[in-house]
mmCIF file of C-alpha atoms and ligand atoms in Angstrom:
data_model
loop_
_atom_site.group_PDB
_atom_site.id
_atom_site.type_symbol
_atom_site.label_atom_id
_atom_site.label_comp_id
_atom_site.label_asym_id
_atom_site.label_seq_id
_atom_site.Cartn_x
_atom_site.Cartn_y
_atom_site.Cartn_z
ATOM 1 C CA MET A 1396 -25.405 -9.934 -4.852
ATOM 2 C CA SER A 1397 -23.233 -12.402 -3.613
ATOM 3 C CA LYS A 1398 -21.354 -12.378 -0.503
ATOM 4 C CA THR A 1399 -19.486 -15.395 -1.852
ATOM 5 C CA GLN A 1400 -17.724 -13.511 -4.156
ATOM 6 C CA THR A 1401 -14.592 -11.844 -3.361
ATOM 7 C CA ILE A 1402 -13.340 -8.319 -5.011
ATOM 8 C CA VAL A 1403 -9.644 -7.711 -4.411
ATOM 9 C CA VAL A 1404 -8.211 -4.242 -4.442
ATOM 10 C CA PHE A 1405 -4.528 -4.068 -5.046
ATOM 11 C CA SER A 1406 -3.484 -0.489 -4.221
ATOM 12 C CA GLY A 1407 -0.430 2.003 -4.569
ATOM 13 C CA ALA A 1408 0.837 5.314 -3.744
ATOM 14 C CA GLY A 1409 -1.917 6.880 -5.896
ATOM 15 C CA MET A 1410 -4.467 5.658 -3.994
ATOM 16 C CA SER A 1411 -3.503 8.198 -1.120
ATOM 17 C CA ALA A 1412 -2.638 11.141 -3.513
ATOM 18 C CA GLU A 1413 -5.813 12.939 -3.231
ATOM 19 C CA SER A 1414 -5.351 12.623 0.560
ATOM 20 C CA GLY A 1415 -2.496 14.721 0.100
ATOM 21 C CA ILE A 1416 0.430 12.054 0.316
ATOM 22 C CA LYS A 1417 2.811 12.305 -2.556
ATOM 23 C CA THR A 1418 3.258 9.307 -4.433
ATOM 24 C CA PHE A 1419 6.653 7.947 -5.479
ATOM 25 C CA ARG A 1420 7.430 7.929 -9.146
ATOM 26 C CA ASP A 1421 5.570 11.399 -9.927
ATOM 27 C CA VAL A 1422 8.322 13.214 -8.379
ATOM 28 C CA ASP A 1423 11.391 12.828 -10.604
ATOM 29 C CA GLY A 1424 12.678 9.959 -9.008
ATOM 30 C CA LEU A 1425 12.915 11.963 -5.525
ATOM 31 C CA TRP A 1426 10.782 10.898 -3.018
ATOM 32 C CA GLU A 1427 9.827 14.106 -0.668
ATOM 33 C CA ASN A 1428 13.193 15.815 -1.947
ATOM 34 C CA HIS A 1429 15.332 12.630 -0.693
ATOM 35 C CA ARG A 1430 16.878 10.281 -3.079
ATOM 36 C CA VAL A 1431 15.421 6.828 -2.203
ATOM 37 C CA GLU A 1432 19.128 5.341 -1.627
ATOM 38 C CA ASP A 1433 19.581 7.832 1.178
ATOM 39 C CA VAL A 1434 16.587 6.970 3.264
ATOM 40 C CA ALA A 1435 14.489 3.804 2.006
ATOM 41 C CA THR A 1436 17.444 0.920 2.000
ATOM 42 C CA PRO A 1437 19.056 -1.232 4.430
ATOM 43 C CA GLU A 1438 22.261 0.578 3.660
ATOM 44 C CA ALA A 1439 20.879 3.763 4.473
ATOM 45 C CA TRP A 1440 19.785 2.466 7.822
ATOM 46 C CA LEU A 1441 23.295 1.297 8.778
ATOM 47 C CA LYS A 1442 24.992 4.546 7.564
ATOM 48 C CA ASN A 1443 22.834 7.067 9.071
ATOM 49 C CA PRO A 1444 19.693 5.469 11.221
ATOM 50 C CA ASN A 1445 18.835 9.364 12.496
ATOM 51 C CA MET A 1446 18.317 10.282 9.258
ATOM 52 C CA VAL A 1447 16.236 7.364 8.294
ATOM 53 C CA THR A 1448 14.459 7.535 11.331
ATOM 54 C CA LYS A 1449 13.800 11.435 11.297
ATOM 55 C CA PHE A 1450 12.472 10.868 7.535
ATOM 56 C CA TYR A 1451 10.166 8.413 8.513
ATOM 57 C CA ASN A 1452 9.042 10.456 11.489
ATOM 58 C CA GLU A 1453 8.013 13.357 9.136
ATOM 59 C CA ARG A 1454 6.030 10.962 6.862
ATOM 60 C CA ARG A 1455 4.478 9.735 9.646
ATOM 61 C CA ILE A 1456 3.181 13.137 10.717
ATOM 62 C CA SER A 1457 2.059 13.636 6.811
ATOM 63 C CA ILE A 1458 0.041 10.366 6.947
ATOM 64 C CA ILE A 1459 -1.328 10.639 10.845
ATOM 65 C CA GLU A 1460 -2.621 14.472 9.467
ATOM 66 C CA ALA A 1461 -3.977 13.108 6.372
ATOM 67 C CA THR A 1462 -7.658 12.041 5.932
ATOM 68 C CA PRO A 1463 -8.953 9.105 3.907
ATOM 69 C CA ASN A 1464 -10.287 10.150 0.455
ATOM 70 C CA GLU A 1465 -13.728 9.362 -1.313
ATOM 71 C CA ALA A 1466 -11.969 6.582 -2.990
ATOM 72 C CA HIS A 1467 -10.986 4.966 0.004
ATOM 73 C CA PHE A 1468 -14.668 5.330 1.493
ATOM 74 C CA ALA A 1469 -16.106 3.789 -1.786
ATOM 75 C CA ILE A 1470 -13.991 0.827 -1.274
ATOM 76 C CA THR A 1471 -15.331 0.222 2.052
ATOM 77 C CA LYS A 1472 -18.482 0.714 0.580
ATOM 78 C CA LEU A 1473 -18.044 -2.612 -1.347
ATOM 79 C CA GLU A 1474 -17.996 -4.492 1.742
ATOM 80 C CA SER A 1475 -22.009 -4.138 1.652
ATOM 81 C CA ILE A 1476 -22.208 -6.478 -1.210
ATOM 82 C CA SER A 1477 -19.008 -8.613 -1.464
ATOM 83 C CA ASN A 1478 -16.297 -10.060 0.613
ATOM 84 C CA VAL A 1479 -13.348 -7.501 0.267
ATOM 85 C CA ASP A 1480 -9.763 -8.029 0.583
ATOM 86 C CA ILE A 1481 -7.257 -5.273 0.142
ATOM 87 C CA VAL A 1482 -3.687 -5.684 -0.554
ATOM 88 C CA THR A 1483 -1.933 -2.521 -0.366
ATOM 89 C CA GLN A 1484 1.514 -1.397 -1.188
ATOM 90 C CA ASN A 1485 1.020 1.733 1.008
ATOM 91 C CA ILE A 1486 2.618 2.144 4.337
ATOM 92 C CA ASP A 1487 -0.084 4.564 5.356
ATOM 93 C CA ASP A 1488 -3.019 3.108 7.298
ATOM 94 C CA LEU A 1489 -5.689 5.208 4.904
ATOM 95 C CA HIS A 1490 -7.620 2.205 3.976
ATOM 96 C CA GLU A 1491 -8.179 1.346 7.743
ATOM 97 C CA ARG A 1492 -9.501 4.932 8.888
ATOM 98 C CA ALA A 1493 -11.964 4.676 5.923
ATOM 99 C CA GLY A 1494 -13.196 1.855 7.949
ATOM 100 C CA SER A 1495 -12.154 -1.410 5.336
ATOM 101 C CA THR A 1496 -11.726 -4.461 7.425
ATOM 102 C CA SER A 1497 -9.493 -6.633 5.605
ATOM 103 C CA VAL A 1498 -6.061 -4.448 4.897
ATOM 104 C CA HIS A 1499 -2.982 -6.443 4.145
ATOM 105 C CA HIS A 1500 0.215 -4.249 3.861
ATOM 106 C CA LEU A 1501 2.954 -5.663 1.418
ATOM 107 C CA HIS A 1502 5.349 -3.046 2.071
ATOM 108 C CA GLY A 1503 4.587 -2.399 6.200
ATOM 109 C CA ASN A 1504 2.568 0.057 7.951
ATOM 110 C CA ILE A 1505 4.506 3.375 9.061
ATOM 111 C CA ARG A 1506 2.397 3.437 12.509
ATOM 112 C CA TYR A 1507 4.407 0.401 13.735
ATOM 113 C CA SER A 1508 8.103 -0.422 14.275
ATOM 114 C CA LYS A 1509 9.934 -3.458 14.382
ATOM 115 C CA SER A 1510 13.327 -4.727 15.753
ATOM 116 C CA SER A 1511 16.614 -3.870 13.696
ATOM 117 C CA GLY A 1512 17.949 -6.983 15.007
ATOM 118 C CA PRO A 1513 18.074 -10.627 13.410
ATOM 119 C CA ASN A 1514 14.216 -11.434 14.527
ATOM 120 C CA GLN A 1515 12.678 -8.375 12.714
ATOM 121 C CA GLU A 1516 9.503 -10.277 11.626
ATOM 122 C CA ARG A 1517 8.665 -11.507 14.891
ATOM 123 C CA GLU A 1518 6.787 -8.669 16.319
ATOM 124 C CA TYR A 1519 5.668 -5.143 15.360
ATOM 125 C CA TYR A 1520 5.132 -2.524 18.016
ATOM 126 C CA ARG A 1521 2.614 -0.008 17.576
ATOM 127 C CA ILE A 1522 4.312 3.488 17.753
ATOM 128 C CA ASP A 1523 2.263 5.860 20.073
ATOM 129 C CA GLY A 1524 2.261 9.510 18.252
ATOM 130 C CA PHE A 1525 4.304 10.524 15.667
ATOM 131 C CA GLU A 1526 8.229 9.487 16.534
ATOM 132 C CA LEU A 1527 10.341 6.917 16.591
ATOM 133 C CA THR A 1528 13.493 7.937 18.749
ATOM 134 C CA GLU A 1529 17.175 6.650 18.968
ATOM 135 C CA SER A 1530 16.144 5.405 22.413
ATOM 136 C CA ASP A 1531 13.440 3.037 21.443
ATOM 137 C CA VAL A 1532 14.832 -0.785 21.306
ATOM 138 C CA CYS A 1533 13.193 -4.012 21.170
ATOM 139 C CA PRO A 1534 13.334 -6.602 24.215
ATOM 140 C CA GLU A 1535 16.623 -7.933 22.830
ATOM 141 C CA GLY A 1536 18.169 -4.439 22.821
ATOM 142 C CA PHE A 1537 18.515 -3.652 19.154
ATOM 143 C CA ARG A 1538 17.133 0.061 18.033
ATOM 144 C CA LEU A 1539 13.584 0.034 16.588
ATOM 145 C CA ARG A 1540 13.096 1.040 13.080
ATOM 146 C CA PRO A 1541 10.230 1.668 10.893
ATOM 147 C CA HIS A 1542 7.991 -1.391 10.132
ATOM 148 C CA VAL A 1543 8.466 -0.487 6.401
ATOM 149 C CA VAL A 1544 9.931 -2.974 3.876
ATOM 150 C CA TRP A 1545 12.979 -1.013 2.086
ATOM 151 C CA PHE A 1546 14.228 -1.376 -1.388
ATOM 152 C CA GLY A 1547 16.573 -4.523 -1.255
ATOM 153 C CA GLU A 1548 14.865 -6.114 1.025
ATOM 154 C CA SER A 1549 12.342 -9.078 0.939
ATOM 155 C CA VAL A 1550 8.643 -8.992 1.218
ATOM 156 C CA PRO A 1551 7.695 -11.355 3.979
ATOM 157 C CA ALA A 1552 3.937 -10.684 3.099
ATOM 158 C CA PHE A 1553 4.353 -11.538 -0.433
ATOM 159 C CA GLU A 1554 2.941 -15.073 -0.246
ATOM 160 C CA ASN A 1555 -0.061 -14.354 1.742
ATOM 161 C CA ALA A 1556 -0.609 -11.571 -0.597
ATOM 162 C CA ALA A 1557 -0.394 -13.926 -3.636
ATOM 163 C CA ALA A 1558 -3.153 -16.316 -1.970
ATOM 164 C CA ILE A 1559 -5.392 -13.278 -1.951
ATOM 165 C CA LEU A 1560 -4.779 -12.537 -5.414
ATOM 166 C CA GLU A 1561 -5.703 -16.025 -6.402
ATOM 167 C CA LYS A 1562 -9.134 -15.852 -4.851
ATOM 168 C CA ALA A 1563 -10.177 -12.685 -6.390
ATOM 169 C CA ASP A 1564 -13.509 -12.905 -8.559
ATOM 170 C CA VAL A 1565 -13.053 -9.374 -9.419
ATOM 171 C CA LEU A 1566 -9.597 -7.535 -9.096
ATOM 172 C CA ILE A 1567 -9.312 -3.497 -8.969
ATOM 173 C CA VAL A 1568 -5.819 -2.402 -9.183
ATOM 174 C CA ILE A 1569 -5.785 1.210 -8.157
ATOM 175 C CA GLY A 1570 -2.926 3.847 -8.174
ATOM 176 C CA THR A 1571 -0.192 1.894 -8.914
ATOM 177 C CA SER A 1572 2.941 2.336 -11.695
ATOM 178 C CA LEU A 1573 3.305 -1.390 -11.341
ATOM 179 C CA GLN A 1574 7.154 -0.889 -11.298
ATOM 180 C CA VAL A 1575 8.039 -2.002 -8.050
ATOM 181 C CA TYR A 1576 8.638 -5.614 -7.980
ATOM 182 C CA PRO A 1577 8.117 -8.263 -6.506
ATOM 183 C CA ALA A 1578 4.782 -6.358 -5.720
ATOM 184 C CA ALA A 1579 4.199 -5.619 -9.328
ATOM 185 C CA GLY A 1580 4.357 -9.368 -10.127
ATOM 186 C CA LEU A 1581 0.987 -10.022 -7.833
ATOM 187 C CA ILE A 1582 -1.252 -9.243 -10.589
ATOM 188 C CA ASP A 1583 -0.169 -12.417 -12.312
ATOM 189 C CA PHE A 1584 -1.848 -14.445 -9.367
ATOM 190 C CA ALA A 1585 -5.347 -13.115 -10.089
ATOM 191 C CA GLN A 1586 -5.780 -15.877 -12.897
ATOM 192 C CA ASN A 1587 -9.296 -16.758 -11.508
ATOM 193 C CA ALA A 1588 -10.661 -13.030 -11.813
ATOM 194 C CA ALA A 1589 -13.357 -13.112 -14.310
ATOM 195 C CA HIS A 1590 -13.317 -9.050 -13.971
ATOM 196 C CA LYS A 1591 -10.124 -6.771 -13.927
ATOM 197 C CA PHE A 1592 -9.925 -3.246 -13.883
ATOM 198 C CA ILE A 1593 -6.919 -0.604 -13.656
ATOM 199 C CA ILE A 1594 -7.915 2.941 -12.081
ATOM 200 C CA ASP A 1595 -5.112 5.423 -12.441
ATOM 201 C CA PRO A 1596 -4.458 8.367 -14.610
ATOM 202 C CA LYS A 1597 -1.943 6.880 -16.844
ATOM 203 C CA ALA A 1598 -3.974 3.592 -17.045
ATOM 204 C CA ASP A 1599 -3.515 3.577 -20.766
ATOM 205 C CA ILE A 1600 -0.046 3.223 -20.702
ATOM 206 C CA LEU A 1601 0.477 0.818 -17.967
ATOM 207 C CA SER A 1602 1.755 -2.609 -18.228
ATOM 208 C CA VAL A 1603 -1.128 -4.906 -17.949
ATOM 209 C CA PRO A 1604 -2.751 -7.727 -20.108
ATOM 210 C CA ASP A 1605 -5.386 -6.940 -22.555
ATOM 211 C CA ASP A 1606 -8.424 -8.147 -20.259
ATOM 212 C CA TYR A 1607 -8.101 -5.241 -18.044
ATOM 213 C CA ARG A 1608 -10.703 -2.624 -18.319
ATOM 214 C CA ARG A 1609 -8.538 0.523 -18.020
ATOM 215 C CA VAL A 1610 -10.020 3.219 -16.514
ATOM 216 C CA SER A 1611 -7.943 6.600 -16.854
ATOM 217 C CA ALA A 1612 -8.902 8.673 -14.015
ATOM 218 C CA LYS A 1613 -8.049 9.593 -10.574
ATOM 219 C CA ALA A 1614 -8.809 7.425 -7.818
ATOM 220 C CA THR A 1615 -11.989 9.354 -6.380
ATOM 221 C CA GLU A 1616 -13.258 9.661 -9.849
ATOM 222 C CA GLY A 1617 -12.459 6.294 -11.132
ATOM 223 C CA MET A 1618 -14.217 4.808 -8.238
ATOM 224 C CA LEU A 1619 -17.537 6.924 -8.881
ATOM 225 C CA GLY A 1620 -20.190 5.148 -10.152
ATOM 226 C CA PHE A 1621 -18.209 1.932 -9.753
ATOM 227 C CA PHE A 1622 -20.200 0.746 -6.525
ATOM 228 C CA ASP A 1623 -23.315 0.254 -8.715
ATOM 229 C CA GLU A 1624 -21.454 -1.023 -11.760
ATOM 230 C CA ILE A 1625 -19.778 -3.880 -9.413
ATOM 231 C CA LYS A 1626 -23.100 -4.539 -7.641
ATOM 232 C CA ASN A 1627 -24.705 -4.902 -10.994
ATOM 233 C CA MET A 1628 -22.024 -7.145 -12.347
ATOM 234 C CA LEU A 1629 -22.319 -9.385 -9.329
ATOM 235 C CA SER A 1630 -26.054 -9.784 -9.053
ATOM 236 C CA ASP A 1631 -25.998 -10.855 -12.522
ATOM 237 C CA GLU A 1632 -23.630 -13.833 -11.747
HETATM 238 P P1 NAD B 3102 4.362 4.864 -7.704
HETATM 239 O O1 NAD B 3102 4.602 6.527 -7.011
HETATM 240 O O2 NAD B 3102 5.315 3.931 -8.565
HETATM 241 O O3 NAD B 3102 3.145 5.093 -8.789
HETATM 242 C C1 NAD B 3102 2.059 5.844 -8.336
HETATM 243 C C2 NAD B 3102 0.905 5.513 -9.147
HETATM 244 O O4 NAD B 3102 -0.173 6.455 -9.036
HETATM 245 C C3 NAD B 3102 1.121 6.304 -10.779
HETATM 246 O O5 NAD B 3102 0.994 5.082 -11.743
HETATM 247 C C4 NAD B 3102 0.304 7.499 -10.920
HETATM 248 O O6 NAD B 3102 -0.092 7.819 -12.451
HETATM 249 C C5 NAD B 3102 -0.878 7.110 -9.851
HETATM 250 N N1 NAD B 3102 -1.414 8.211 -9.435
HETATM 251 C C6 NAD B 3102 -1.016 9.308 -9.204
HETATM 252 N N2 NAD B 3102 -2.248 10.075 -8.859
HETATM 253 C C7 NAD B 3102 -3.114 9.339 -8.852
HETATM 254 C C8 NAD B 3102 -4.734 9.625 -8.225
HETATM 255 N N3 NAD B 3102 -4.745 10.976 -7.641
HETATM 256 N N4 NAD B 3102 -5.323 8.589 -8.380
HETATM 257 C C9 NAD B 3102 -4.884 7.450 -8.658
HETATM 258 N N5 NAD B 3102 -3.503 7.146 -9.396
HETATM 259 C C10 NAD B 3102 -2.690 8.366 -9.117
HETATM 260 O O7 NAD B 3102 3.533 4.150 -6.831
HETATM 261 P P2 NAD B 3102 3.586 2.372 -6.255
HETATM 262 O O8 NAD B 3102 3.163 1.926 -7.493
HETATM 263 O O9 NAD B 3102 2.770 2.252 -5.037
HETATM 264 O O10 NAD B 3102 4.984 2.207 -5.765
HETATM 265 C C11 NAD B 3102 5.610 3.041 -4.845
HETATM 266 C C12 NAD B 3102 5.877 2.444 -3.716
HETATM 267 O O11 NAD B 3102 6.293 3.502 -2.965
HETATM 268 C C13 NAD B 3102 5.066 1.242 -2.884
HETATM 269 O O12 NAD B 3102 5.444 0.031 -3.086
HETATM 270 C C14 NAD B 3102 4.879 2.484 -1.501
HETATM 271 O O13 NAD B 3102 5.295 1.147 -0.737
HETATM 272 C C15 NAD B 3102 5.796 3.252 -1.610
HETATM 273 N N6 NAD B 3102 4.922 4.534 -1.295
HETATM 274 C C16 NAD B 3102 3.906 4.621 -0.302
HETATM 275 C C17 NAD B 3102 3.058 5.461 -0.104
HETATM 276 C C18 NAD B 3102 1.786 5.526 1.039
HETATM 277 O O14 NAD B 3102 1.824 4.891 1.654
HETATM 278 N N7 NAD B 3102 0.841 6.237 0.542
HETATM 279 C C19 NAD B 3102 3.329 6.716 -0.781
HETATM 280 C C20 NAD B 3102 4.564 6.905 -1.566
HETATM 281 C C21 NAD B 3102 5.221 5.804 -2.064
#
């Protein structure tokens, strides 16, 4: 086994499905009974910030009440045999709560807020408890919004995430439909990875190159037994 090797995990909403958090694309184009345009776009915020705030307050409650699943813990365990970097599209903090130490959120983190003014990426504020309210403002007086990337917004963490993928010796893509761009394009940066896996119940039909091993299973099932396999794989190199 070699701690000079790096496993990169690229996770999506399916990662947290078995923790009871609904995925996005498995529910008929609606996210928790809302149209995405009404709750997850800058236009929605301009039109009705209270509704958007309420939507994310509800999501935050579900996330705080959820617990990491066996797949989150299995990924944490990989740190005993290798460097592990996680790039997640998820806005939940279940990887961190499972004990993973290097988690990079591509689309933000619902436990934080940021200014809705011009300096949005300057600082993120930890939300104590469940709620963001109308009276929560940044030091410049702009209302605070959830620290999440909405559809139609740029992805400030993309460049850093691409650099992480470039360093992968082993890539595990898990629980993502690879439909949301630019996030889905990140897998193209893992050119140096000698071993690539995609774990997803729909792995057989997801669009990845031929050198991926497709594991058609839920996250927990797919990660089961993976530890020994990866350990052997790394010790052989
Ligand atoms: P997606 O909803 O588009 O795709 C989910 C994928 O997970 C599908 O391929 C599905 O087959 C798979 N899946 C379903 N159950 C699974 C399980 N038990 N184990 C493993 N895989 C399973 O999600 P996406 O590709 O991540 O893109 C949606 C966007 O919505 C993300 O960018 C994210 O920001 C946001 N989102 C986040 C959360 C969260 O933070 N938990 C939840 C919903 C949506």
